[in-house]
Amino acid sequence: QVQLVESGGGLVQPGGSLRLSCAASGRIFRISFMEWYRQAPGKERDLVAGFTRGGVTNYSDSVKGRFTLSRDNAKNTAYLQMNSLKPEDTAVYYCKARITASDGDWSDYWGQGTQVTVSS
């Protein structure tokens, strides 16, 4: 019943901005953390940003100062605001969350991915 749905990707010019969203739905008891990863063709999937249930946030060096993570607890949704985008930010972006369901079982869930392309 639990799933993550991503949205917000698209094509932007260098220096532009996008906001990605990751919405969790289902019978959710707790979200321990939510993270954003990205994967470019031929490269590994790398962590770019994430926050814990306690509100601690982390960013990779490549996006620090340009990307900002936020959340709306009432909507079980995380947002990744991406500013000053560069061509090297081009990738498929995935959200990941560790979610405890109402029955007490927990698991890690992945969103379906959303394409971000930065090109002139």
C-alpha atoms as one frame of an Amber mdcrd trajectory, in Angstrom:
protein
   0.000   0.000   0.000   2.910   2.358   0.632   4.405   4.031  -2.404   6.448
   7.067  -3.416   5.486   9.231  -6.376   7.906  11.767  -7.831   7.207  14.788
  -9.991   8.773  18.054 -11.104  11.489  17.013 -13.526  11.975  18.601 -16.910
  14.257  20.471 -19.286  15.852  23.722 -18.119  18.649  25.985 -19.276  21.872
  26.317 -17.279  21.287  28.619 -14.333  17.613  27.729 -14.162  15.626  26.170
 -11.347  13.386  23.195 -10.729  11.557  21.840  -7.713  11.151  18.109  -7.351
   8.566  16.548  -5.084   8.323  13.100  -3.535   4.990  12.183  -2.004   4.509
   9.125   0.179   1.075   7.556   0.408  -0.493   4.624   2.182  -0.971   3.536
   5.765   2.102   5.312   7.118   3.085   5.321  10.760   6.548   6.860  10.512
   9.020   8.104   7.923  12.508   7.676   9.380  14.326   9.494   6.600  13.943
  10.646   3.039  16.784  10.973   0.561  17.386  12.061  -2.994  19.702  10.211
  -5.362  20.639  10.810  -8.958  22.042   8.626 -11.697  23.508   9.763 -14.986
  23.960   7.334 -17.906  26.902   5.027 -17.313  27.439   6.246 -13.757  26.598
   5.031 -10.285  23.548   6.177  -8.380  24.782   8.766  -5.879  23.226  10.364
  -2.820  22.723  14.107  -3.258  20.600  15.154  -0.277  18.603  13.781   2.612
  17.074  14.456   5.991  16.317  12.379   9.054  13.109  12.310  11.041  14.819
  14.626  13.529  15.362  17.266  10.870  19.087  16.813  10.210  19.901  17.528
   6.580  22.917  16.616   4.485  24.025  17.629   1.014  26.724  16.347  -1.275
  29.545  18.764  -1.994  28.495  19.042  -5.623  25.067  20.512  -4.772  25.713
  22.298  -1.483  24.628  25.920  -1.667  22.468  25.312  -4.740  19.972  22.654
  -3.648  17.652  22.920  -0.659  15.656  20.110   0.913  12.332  20.771   2.613
   9.274  18.809   3.675   5.601  19.062   4.456   4.911  16.577   7.218   1.143
  16.911   6.894   1.369  15.774   3.273   4.203  13.252   3.773   5.999  15.037
   0.967   9.627  16.037   0.497  10.813  18.731  -1.889  14.155  19.346  -3.527
  14.580  22.928  -4.686  17.336  23.039  -7.301  18.790  26.428  -8.226  21.691
  27.486 -10.430  21.450  24.233 -12.329  24.448  23.030 -14.307  24.720  20.565
 -17.200  26.425  18.093 -14.864  23.221  17.996 -12.809  21.551  16.159 -15.688
  20.388  12.781 -14.398  17.419  10.737 -13.340  16.553  11.743  -9.796  15.125
   9.216  -7.356  13.708   9.650  -3.894  14.106   6.992  -1.232  12.360   6.715
   2.102  12.413   4.361   5.044   8.794   4.003   6.059   7.163   2.148   8.923
   3.633   1.128   8.049   0.714   1.130  10.448   1.150  -2.609  11.055   4.660
  -2.005  12.413   6.658  -3.361   9.478   9.230  -1.098   7.856  10.908  -1.062
   4.486  12.854   1.179   2.131  10.905   2.496  -0.837  12.063   4.086  -4.081
  10.247   6.560  -6.265   9.894   5.877  -9.966  12.490   8.478 -10.939  12.140
  11.801 -12.719  14.388  13.077 -15.506  16.205  16.377 -15.060  17.961  17.726
 -18.135  20.033  20.913 -18.027  20.958  22.075 -21.498  21.113  25.200 -23.618
